[in-house]
XYZ file of C-alpha atoms in Angstrom:
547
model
C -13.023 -7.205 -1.488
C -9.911 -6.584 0.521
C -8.470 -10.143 2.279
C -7.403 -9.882 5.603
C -3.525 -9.891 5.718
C -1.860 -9.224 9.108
C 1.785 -9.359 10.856
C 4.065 -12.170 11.815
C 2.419 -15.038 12.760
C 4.998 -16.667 15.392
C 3.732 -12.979 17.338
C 0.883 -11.369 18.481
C 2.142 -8.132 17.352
C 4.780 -7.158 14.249
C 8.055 -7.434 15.273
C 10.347 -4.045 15.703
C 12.157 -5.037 12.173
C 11.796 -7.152 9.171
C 12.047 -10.898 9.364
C 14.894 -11.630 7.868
C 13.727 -15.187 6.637
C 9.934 -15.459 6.664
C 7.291 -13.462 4.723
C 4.997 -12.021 7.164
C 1.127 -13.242 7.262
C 0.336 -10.133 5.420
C 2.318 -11.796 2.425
C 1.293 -15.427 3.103
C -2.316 -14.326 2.829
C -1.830 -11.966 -0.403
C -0.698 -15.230 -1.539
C -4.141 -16.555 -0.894
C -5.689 -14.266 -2.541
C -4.553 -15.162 -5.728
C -3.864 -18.356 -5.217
C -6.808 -19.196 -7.929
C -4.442 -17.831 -10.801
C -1.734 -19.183 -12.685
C 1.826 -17.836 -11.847
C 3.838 -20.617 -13.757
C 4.963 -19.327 -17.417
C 3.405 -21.213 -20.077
C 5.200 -23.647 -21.435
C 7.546 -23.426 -24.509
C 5.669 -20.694 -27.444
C 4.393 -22.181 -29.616
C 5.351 -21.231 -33.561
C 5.568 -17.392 -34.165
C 3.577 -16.670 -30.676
C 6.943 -14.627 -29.769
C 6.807 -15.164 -26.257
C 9.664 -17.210 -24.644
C 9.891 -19.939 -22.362
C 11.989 -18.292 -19.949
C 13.713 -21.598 -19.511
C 17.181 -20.500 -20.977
C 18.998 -16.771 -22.029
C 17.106 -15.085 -24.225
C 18.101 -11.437 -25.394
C 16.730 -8.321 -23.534
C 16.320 -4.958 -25.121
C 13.814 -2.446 -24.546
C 10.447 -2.615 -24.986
C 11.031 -6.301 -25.430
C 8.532 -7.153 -22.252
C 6.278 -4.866 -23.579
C 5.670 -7.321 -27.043
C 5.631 -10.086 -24.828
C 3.142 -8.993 -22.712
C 0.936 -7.805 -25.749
C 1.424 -11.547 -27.110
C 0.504 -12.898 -24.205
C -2.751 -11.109 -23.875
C -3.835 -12.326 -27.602
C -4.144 -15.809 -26.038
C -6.606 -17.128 -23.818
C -5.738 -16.830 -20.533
C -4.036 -19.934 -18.897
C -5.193 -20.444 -15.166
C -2.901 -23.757 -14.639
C 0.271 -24.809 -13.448
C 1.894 -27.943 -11.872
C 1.345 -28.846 -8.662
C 3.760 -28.784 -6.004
C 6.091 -32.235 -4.960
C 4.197 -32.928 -1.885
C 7.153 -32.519 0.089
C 6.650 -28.931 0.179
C 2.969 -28.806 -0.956
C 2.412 -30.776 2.542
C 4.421 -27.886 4.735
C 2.387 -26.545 7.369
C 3.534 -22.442 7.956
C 6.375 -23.412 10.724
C 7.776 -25.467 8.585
C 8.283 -23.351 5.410
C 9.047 -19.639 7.605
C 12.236 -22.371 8.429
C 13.415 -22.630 4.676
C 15.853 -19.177 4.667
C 17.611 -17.888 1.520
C 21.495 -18.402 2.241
C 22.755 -14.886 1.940
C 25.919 -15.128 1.088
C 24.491 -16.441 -2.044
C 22.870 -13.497 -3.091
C 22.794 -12.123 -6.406
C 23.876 -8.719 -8.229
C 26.978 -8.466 -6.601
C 29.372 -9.925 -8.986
C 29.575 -6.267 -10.423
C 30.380 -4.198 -7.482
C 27.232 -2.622 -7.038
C 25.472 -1.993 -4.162
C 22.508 -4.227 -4.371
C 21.560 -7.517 -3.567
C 18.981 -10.162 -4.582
C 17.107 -12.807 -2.671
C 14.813 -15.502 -3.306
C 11.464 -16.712 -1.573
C 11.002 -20.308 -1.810
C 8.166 -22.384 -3.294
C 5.712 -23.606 -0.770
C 2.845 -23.809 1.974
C 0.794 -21.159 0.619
C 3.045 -20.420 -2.278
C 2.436 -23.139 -5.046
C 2.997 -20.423 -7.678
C 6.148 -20.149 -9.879
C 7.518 -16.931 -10.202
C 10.545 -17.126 -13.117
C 13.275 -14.730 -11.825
C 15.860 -13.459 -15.046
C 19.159 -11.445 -14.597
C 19.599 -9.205 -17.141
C 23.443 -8.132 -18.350
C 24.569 -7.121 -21.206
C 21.402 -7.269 -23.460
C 20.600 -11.232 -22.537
C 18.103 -12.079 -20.016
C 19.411 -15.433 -17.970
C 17.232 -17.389 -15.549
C 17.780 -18.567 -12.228
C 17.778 -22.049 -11.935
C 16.128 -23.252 -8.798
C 18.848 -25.262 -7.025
C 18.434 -26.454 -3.315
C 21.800 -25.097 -2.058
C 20.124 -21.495 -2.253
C 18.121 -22.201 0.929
C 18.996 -23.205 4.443
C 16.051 -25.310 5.005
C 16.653 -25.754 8.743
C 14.764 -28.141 10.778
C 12.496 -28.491 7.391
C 13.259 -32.220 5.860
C 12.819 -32.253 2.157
C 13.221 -35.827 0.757
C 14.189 -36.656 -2.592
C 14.677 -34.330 -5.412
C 13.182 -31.270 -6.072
C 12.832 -30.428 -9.640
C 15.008 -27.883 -11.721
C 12.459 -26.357 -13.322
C 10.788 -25.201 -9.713
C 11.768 -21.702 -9.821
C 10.531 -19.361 -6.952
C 7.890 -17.610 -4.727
C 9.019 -13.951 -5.068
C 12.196 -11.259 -4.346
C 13.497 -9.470 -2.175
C 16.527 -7.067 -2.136
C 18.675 -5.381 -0.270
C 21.085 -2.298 -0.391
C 23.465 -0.591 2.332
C 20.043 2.186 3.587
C 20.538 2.963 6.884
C 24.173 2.744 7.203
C 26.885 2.229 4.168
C 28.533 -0.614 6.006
C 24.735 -2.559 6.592
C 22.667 -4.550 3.957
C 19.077 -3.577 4.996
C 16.313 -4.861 3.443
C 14.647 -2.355 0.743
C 12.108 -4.048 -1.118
C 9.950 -7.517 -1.450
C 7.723 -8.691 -4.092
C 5.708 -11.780 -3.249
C 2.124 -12.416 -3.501
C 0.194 -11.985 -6.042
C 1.444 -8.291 -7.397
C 2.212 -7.100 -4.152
C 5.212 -5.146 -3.182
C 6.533 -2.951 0.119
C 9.628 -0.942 0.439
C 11.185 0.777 3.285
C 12.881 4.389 3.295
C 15.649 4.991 6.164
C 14.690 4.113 9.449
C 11.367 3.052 8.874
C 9.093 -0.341 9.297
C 6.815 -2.408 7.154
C 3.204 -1.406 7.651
C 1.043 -0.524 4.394
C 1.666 -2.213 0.649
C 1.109 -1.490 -3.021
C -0.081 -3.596 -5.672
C 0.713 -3.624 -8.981
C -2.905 -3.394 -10.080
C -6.421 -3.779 -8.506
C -9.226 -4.861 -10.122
C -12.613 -5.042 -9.204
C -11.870 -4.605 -5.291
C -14.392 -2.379 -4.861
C -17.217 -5.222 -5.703
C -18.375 -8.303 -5.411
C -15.677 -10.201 -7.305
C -12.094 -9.072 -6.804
C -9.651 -10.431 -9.335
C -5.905 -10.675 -8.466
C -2.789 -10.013 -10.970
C 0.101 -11.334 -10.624
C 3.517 -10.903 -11.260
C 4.730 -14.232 -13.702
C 8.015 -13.379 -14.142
C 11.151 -10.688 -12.898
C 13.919 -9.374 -14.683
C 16.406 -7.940 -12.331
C 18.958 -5.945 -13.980
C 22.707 -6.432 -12.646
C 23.831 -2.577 -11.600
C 27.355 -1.355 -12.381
C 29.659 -0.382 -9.353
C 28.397 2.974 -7.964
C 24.766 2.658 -8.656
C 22.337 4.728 -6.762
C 19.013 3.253 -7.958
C 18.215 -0.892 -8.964
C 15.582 -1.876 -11.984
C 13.686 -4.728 -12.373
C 11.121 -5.745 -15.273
C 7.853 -7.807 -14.552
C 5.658 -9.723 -16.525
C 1.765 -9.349 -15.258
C -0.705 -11.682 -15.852
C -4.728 -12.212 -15.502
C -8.162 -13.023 -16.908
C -8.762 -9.313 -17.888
C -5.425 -7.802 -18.442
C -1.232 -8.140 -19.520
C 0.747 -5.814 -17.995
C 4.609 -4.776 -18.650
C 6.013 -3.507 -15.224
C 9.594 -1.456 -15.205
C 10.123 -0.689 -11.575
C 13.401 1.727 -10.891
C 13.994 1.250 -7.075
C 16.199 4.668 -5.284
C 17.023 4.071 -1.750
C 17.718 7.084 0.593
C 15.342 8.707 3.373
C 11.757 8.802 1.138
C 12.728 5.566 -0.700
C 11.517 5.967 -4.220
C 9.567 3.393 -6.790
C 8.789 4.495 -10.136
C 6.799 2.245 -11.800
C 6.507 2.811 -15.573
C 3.478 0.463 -17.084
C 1.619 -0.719 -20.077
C -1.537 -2.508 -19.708
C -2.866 -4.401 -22.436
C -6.755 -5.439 -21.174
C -7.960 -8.735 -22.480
C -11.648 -7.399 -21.757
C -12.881 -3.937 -21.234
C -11.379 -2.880 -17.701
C -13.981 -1.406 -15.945
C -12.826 -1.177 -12.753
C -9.672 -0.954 -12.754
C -7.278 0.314 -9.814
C -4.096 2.266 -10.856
C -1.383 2.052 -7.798
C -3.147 0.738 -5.752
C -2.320 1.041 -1.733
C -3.555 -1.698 1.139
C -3.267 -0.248 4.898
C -4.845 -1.202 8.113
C -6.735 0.668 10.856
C -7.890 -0.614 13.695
C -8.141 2.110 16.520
C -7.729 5.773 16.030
C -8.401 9.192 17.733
C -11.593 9.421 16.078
C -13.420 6.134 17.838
C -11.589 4.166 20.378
C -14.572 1.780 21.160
C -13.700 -1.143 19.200
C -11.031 -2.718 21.905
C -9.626 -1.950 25.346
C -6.334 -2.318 24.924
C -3.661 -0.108 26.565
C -2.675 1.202 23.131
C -4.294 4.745 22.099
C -4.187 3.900 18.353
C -3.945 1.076 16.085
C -3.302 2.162 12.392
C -0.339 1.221 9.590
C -1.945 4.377 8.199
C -4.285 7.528 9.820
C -5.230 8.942 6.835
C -5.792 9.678 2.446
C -3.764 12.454 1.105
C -5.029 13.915 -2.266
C -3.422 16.632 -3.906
C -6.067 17.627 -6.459
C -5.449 18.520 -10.339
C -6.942 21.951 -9.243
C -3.980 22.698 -6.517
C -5.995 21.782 -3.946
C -4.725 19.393 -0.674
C -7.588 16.819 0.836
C -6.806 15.314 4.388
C -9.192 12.521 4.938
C -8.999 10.285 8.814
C -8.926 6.853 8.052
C -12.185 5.036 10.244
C -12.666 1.892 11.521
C -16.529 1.532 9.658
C -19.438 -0.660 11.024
C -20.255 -1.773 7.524
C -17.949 -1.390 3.949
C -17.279 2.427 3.574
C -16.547 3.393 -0.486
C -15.619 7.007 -0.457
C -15.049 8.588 -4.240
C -12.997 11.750 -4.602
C -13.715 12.691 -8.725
C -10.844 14.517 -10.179
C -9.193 15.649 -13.435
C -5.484 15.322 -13.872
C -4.426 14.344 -10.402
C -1.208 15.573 -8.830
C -0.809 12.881 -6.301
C -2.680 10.525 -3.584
C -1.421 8.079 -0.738
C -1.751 6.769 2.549
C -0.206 8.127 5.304
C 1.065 7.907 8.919
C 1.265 11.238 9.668
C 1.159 10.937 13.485
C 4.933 10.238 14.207
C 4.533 10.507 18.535
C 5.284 7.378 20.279
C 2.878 8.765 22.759
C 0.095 7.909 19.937
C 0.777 4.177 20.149
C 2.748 2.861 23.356
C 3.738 0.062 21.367
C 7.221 -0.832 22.241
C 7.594 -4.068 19.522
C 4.879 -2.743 16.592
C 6.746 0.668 16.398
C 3.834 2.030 14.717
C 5.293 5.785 14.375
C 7.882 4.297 11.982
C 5.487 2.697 9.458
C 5.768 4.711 6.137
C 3.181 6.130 4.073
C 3.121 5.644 0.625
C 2.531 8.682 -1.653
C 2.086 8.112 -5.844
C 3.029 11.186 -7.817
C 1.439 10.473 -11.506
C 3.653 11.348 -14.812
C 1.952 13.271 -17.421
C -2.091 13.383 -17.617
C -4.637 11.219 -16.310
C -7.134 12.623 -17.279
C -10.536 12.618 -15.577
C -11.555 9.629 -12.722
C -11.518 9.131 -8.905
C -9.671 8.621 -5.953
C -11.260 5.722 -4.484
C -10.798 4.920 -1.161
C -12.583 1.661 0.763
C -12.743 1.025 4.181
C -13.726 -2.546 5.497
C -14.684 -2.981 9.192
C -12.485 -5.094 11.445
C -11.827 -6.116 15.012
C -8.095 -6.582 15.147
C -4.717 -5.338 13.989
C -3.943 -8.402 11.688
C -6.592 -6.690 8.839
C -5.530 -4.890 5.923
C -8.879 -3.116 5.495
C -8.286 -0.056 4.033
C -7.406 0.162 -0.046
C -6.845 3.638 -1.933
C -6.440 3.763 -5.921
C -6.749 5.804 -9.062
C -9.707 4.656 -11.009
C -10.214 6.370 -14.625
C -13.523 7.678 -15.609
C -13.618 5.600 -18.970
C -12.677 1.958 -19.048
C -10.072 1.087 -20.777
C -10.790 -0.963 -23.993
C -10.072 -4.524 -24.787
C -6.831 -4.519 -26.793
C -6.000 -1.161 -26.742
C -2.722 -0.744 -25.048
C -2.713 1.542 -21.774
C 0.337 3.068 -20.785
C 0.889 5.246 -17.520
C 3.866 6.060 -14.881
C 4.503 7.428 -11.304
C 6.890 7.403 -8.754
C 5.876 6.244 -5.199
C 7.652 7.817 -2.463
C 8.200 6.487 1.323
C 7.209 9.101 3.490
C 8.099 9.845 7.188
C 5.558 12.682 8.256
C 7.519 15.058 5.903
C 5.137 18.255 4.831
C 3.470 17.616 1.595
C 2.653 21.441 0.828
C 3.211 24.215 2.606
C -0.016 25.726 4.341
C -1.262 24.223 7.943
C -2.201 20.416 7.951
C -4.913 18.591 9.944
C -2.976 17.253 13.023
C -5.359 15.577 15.264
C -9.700 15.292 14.398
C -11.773 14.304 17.622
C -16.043 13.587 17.760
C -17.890 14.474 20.877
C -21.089 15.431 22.060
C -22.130 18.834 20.846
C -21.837 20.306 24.751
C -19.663 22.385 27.272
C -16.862 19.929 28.875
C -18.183 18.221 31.931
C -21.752 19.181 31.776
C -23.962 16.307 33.184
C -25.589 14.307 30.078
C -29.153 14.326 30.180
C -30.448 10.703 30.522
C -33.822 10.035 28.314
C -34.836 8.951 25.348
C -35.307 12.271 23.488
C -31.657 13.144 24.608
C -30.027 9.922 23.507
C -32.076 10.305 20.132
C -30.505 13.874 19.380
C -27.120 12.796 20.810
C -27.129 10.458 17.406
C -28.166 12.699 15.167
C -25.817 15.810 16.603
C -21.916 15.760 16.702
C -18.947 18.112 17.600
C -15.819 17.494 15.360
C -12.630 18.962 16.705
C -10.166 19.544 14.208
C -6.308 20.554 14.741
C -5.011 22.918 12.078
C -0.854 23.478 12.168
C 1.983 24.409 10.545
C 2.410 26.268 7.446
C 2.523 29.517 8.974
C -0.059 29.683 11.336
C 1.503 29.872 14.071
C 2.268 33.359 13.398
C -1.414 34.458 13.283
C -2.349 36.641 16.816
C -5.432 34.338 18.233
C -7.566 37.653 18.419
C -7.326 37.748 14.891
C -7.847 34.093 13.414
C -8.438 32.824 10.204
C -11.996 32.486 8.924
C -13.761 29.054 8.973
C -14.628 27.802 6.079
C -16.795 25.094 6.263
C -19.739 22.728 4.286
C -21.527 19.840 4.746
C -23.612 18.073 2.035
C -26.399 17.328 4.263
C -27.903 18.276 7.347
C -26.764 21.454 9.233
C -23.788 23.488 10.765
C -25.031 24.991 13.509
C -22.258 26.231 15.520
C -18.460 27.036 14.682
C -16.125 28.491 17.058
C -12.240 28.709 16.662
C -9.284 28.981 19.429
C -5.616 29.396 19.154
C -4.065 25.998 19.603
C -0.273 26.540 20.851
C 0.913 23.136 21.792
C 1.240 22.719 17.903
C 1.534 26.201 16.108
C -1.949 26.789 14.812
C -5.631 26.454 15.729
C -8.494 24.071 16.795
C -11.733 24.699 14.760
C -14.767 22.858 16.475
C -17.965 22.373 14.269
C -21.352 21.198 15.556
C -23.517 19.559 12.997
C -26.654 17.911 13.208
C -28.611 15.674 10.929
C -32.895 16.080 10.950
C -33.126 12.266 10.288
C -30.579 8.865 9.161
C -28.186 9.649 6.085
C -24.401 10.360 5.778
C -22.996 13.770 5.825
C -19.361 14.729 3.965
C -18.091 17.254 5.635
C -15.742 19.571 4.566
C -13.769 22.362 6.451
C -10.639 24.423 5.721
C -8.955 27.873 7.004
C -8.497 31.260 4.639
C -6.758 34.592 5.457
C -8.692 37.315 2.779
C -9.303 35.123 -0.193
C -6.390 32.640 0.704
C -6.289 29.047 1.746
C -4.056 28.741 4.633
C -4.769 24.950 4.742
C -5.758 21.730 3.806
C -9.119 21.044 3.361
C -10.366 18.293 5.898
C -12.976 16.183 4.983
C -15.184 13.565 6.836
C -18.211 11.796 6.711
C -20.742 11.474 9.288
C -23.547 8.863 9.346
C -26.489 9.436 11.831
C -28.933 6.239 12.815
């Protein structure tokens, strides 16, 4: 299952940028999550087990993570690690958001180039180590902890800490917005969490490194053991960092190659090596949140229209076709499966970009990004999966999307895959029309007085009108007395009515569909426009649940 993660604690809402010293609570509770597992390295290899302590330079070539993540997995796993001095194992959350990472001792610099590296500190809900390497010049060197990294502010730590401490996660920064500002660009920490920002955008939605078993009873969370940041020359455009991935079913070997500019880029390069037969596995996987939306406004009565890091899945099928799916806010766990062969791309996005759509002045919910995973080479045949979890605030990451593969990958067989995600801003994905806005009503004429009885109420639940907004890609250009044909399916119950108009306010048309169900089930709808024997659009797709 999906944890609740939310926002910045010291607010009520997210704040209009970053924190620049405290992971948010969407971080401190991914730390929860996995707070079960070990994070620590093990201790010094034994005899001919070929994977090193991490405790001094060791050399780096590549591939070299890769053999010690397939070592790794030939052992048990190891669950345990040293407990925290209770100096910072006793911090309540004010306390440790206090301990800041000095930046003008960040790392990466002492080359020129353009990047910077901070360090989360140990603590509070972070009892994890997380061994962070520089890598120059073939040899991989650790960071020692050392106190005089961190302003610890009013936070009083007595005595010593250990050495050997090492950290809670990374963070970095590069010049994105402006070429005179360090901006913060990416932060791992938590589990195998990450989030990255493109220009002019603000932290809403997440990926993971890998997701296992979210979709059942028993959710298992990897983790990130150790980093290996690799020092850029002078002039660099794009940052790489290694990472070591560890838990009970599976080693992974992370290479993450991080390109600032307007759609920030991650591609993430991966070999998995399972420990067990991986079942159900998640490949880049995305967390999001949805609260409120245009489609069902009922759960609160706030003054803010919507309440979403994220509106909606974007699949761009193996076949060439596009999939718009509305995120929902369900009444009970939602699992949605999209099967597929060979995908060209999926992600959540935040495709409605109006300040209008929010009215939140602090959250600054049109500037969340949406996260959209391109796969390298063939996948091969499997699912979209996308789960949504009810909720009734904003602080809930509730919705998860991922790749899962048809077969399961086999114990000891190494896996290896690679995609680019891409920070995205509301830019066109293809070119036909897109779904802009999806509305329910009552299947009647505006204003017509409802009829109050039981028989009425019972066929109000089992009938509903969806409105859906087709723009863009051209059809603006169509004459309204000549439309596009609706084409339109639903895997139970019936269409009964369809009716199109010419939708000006944003270049295309509004289809509305009435559909009614004879008795309780879930419909999926589908609907999409054509011109002659060509798609003009997306194809929307919903699914509709009478009582």
């Amino acid at each position: 299952m999906i944890r609740a993660r939310g926002h910045h604690p010291e607010e009520s809402r997210p704040a209009p940028t970053p924190s620049a010293g405290a992971p948010s609570r969407r971080d401190v509770m991914a730390a929860l999550a996995g707070a079960g597992l070990a994070a620590a390295l093990p201790a010094a290899a034994e005899e001919g087990a070929r994977i090193p302590s991490f405790a001094e330079p060791v050399p780096f070539e590549p591939g070299v993570v890769e053999r010690w993540a397939q070592a790794l997995a030939a052992r048990p796993f190891d669950g345990g690690f040293p407990p925290l001095p209770p100096p910072l194992a006793d911090l309540d959350y004010d306390a440790y958001r206090d301990i800041r990472f000095r930046k003008e001792r960040a790392f990466l610099g002492e080359a020129g180039g353009p990047f910077r590296l901070q360090l989360f500190h140990r603590g509070f809900l972070y009892p994890r180590p997380v061994a962070v390497n520089l890598v120059r010049d073939g040899v991989s060197t650790p960071i020692a902890y050392d106190p005089a990294l961190f302003d610890f502010g009013r936070t009083r730590i007595e005595g010593t800490l250990p050495s050997d401490l090492n950290f809670a996660g990374i963070r970095i920064h590069a010049p994105l917005n402006r070429p005179d500002r360090l901006d913060e660009l990416i932060v791992f920490v938590g589990a195998s969490y990450f989030r990255f920002l493109g220009q002019d955008q603000l932290y809403g939605l997440s990926a993971r490194g890998l997701a296992i078993g979210t979709d059942g009873d028993g959710e298992e969370f990897p983790f990130f053991r150790a980093f290996f940041v690799e020092v850029p020359p002078e002039g660099a455009t794009a940052l790489t960092i290694h990472a070591l991935l560890d838990s009970p079913s599976v080693v992974g070997a992370y290479r993450f190659t991080v390109e600032p500019g307007r759609n920030t880029s991650v591609r993430v390069s991966a070999t998995l090596t399972p420990r067990r037969d991986l079942a159900t596995v998640g490949i880049a996987p995305l967390t999001s949140m949805f609260f409120i939306g245009e489609t069902d406004r009922g759960h609160s009565d706030d003054y803010r229209p919507e309440l979403h890091d994220s509106d909606g899945l974007q699949i761009a099928a193996g076949s060439g076709e596009w999939l718009w799916r509305p995120l929902d806010n369900p009444q009970s766990r939602r699992i949605s499966t999209f099967l597929d062969r060979d995908p060209k791309g999926f992600g959540l996005m935040q495709r409605d970009r109006a300040f209008a759509s929010y009215q939140d002045l602090e959250a600054g919910y049109e500037r969340r990004p949406g996260y959209f995973v391109e796969p390298e080479g063939a996948w091969g045949e499997g699912s979209v999966v996308l789960m949504e979890l009810p909720t009734d605030n904003e602080t809930a990451d509730n919705i998860v999307a991922f790749w899962r593969p048809r077969q399961p990958y086999p114990a000891g067989k190494p896996v290896r895959l690679a995609y680019t995600i891409r920070a995205h801003t509301g830019e066109d994905l293809h070119p036909n029309g897109k779904v802009v806005n999806t509305f329910i009503a009552e299947p009647a004429a505006s204003g017509a007085a409802r009829k109050a009885n039981a028989a009425a109420d019972a066929a109000l639940l089992r009938s509903r009108r969806f409105l859906i907004d087709f723009g863009g890609g051209g059809l603006g250009r169509i004459p309204g007395e000549a439309p596009p044909e609706i084409v339109a399916g639903a895997s139970l119950g019936r269409i009964v009515a369809t009716s199109i108009v010419p939708n000006p306010h944003i270049g295309g048309f509004r289809v509305a569909l009435d559909v009614r169900l004879d008795g309780p089930g879930t419909t999926e709808l589908r609907v999409y426009l054509k011109k002659d024997d060509q798609a003009l659009t997306e194809t929307w797709s919903y699914p509709w649940s009478a009582a």
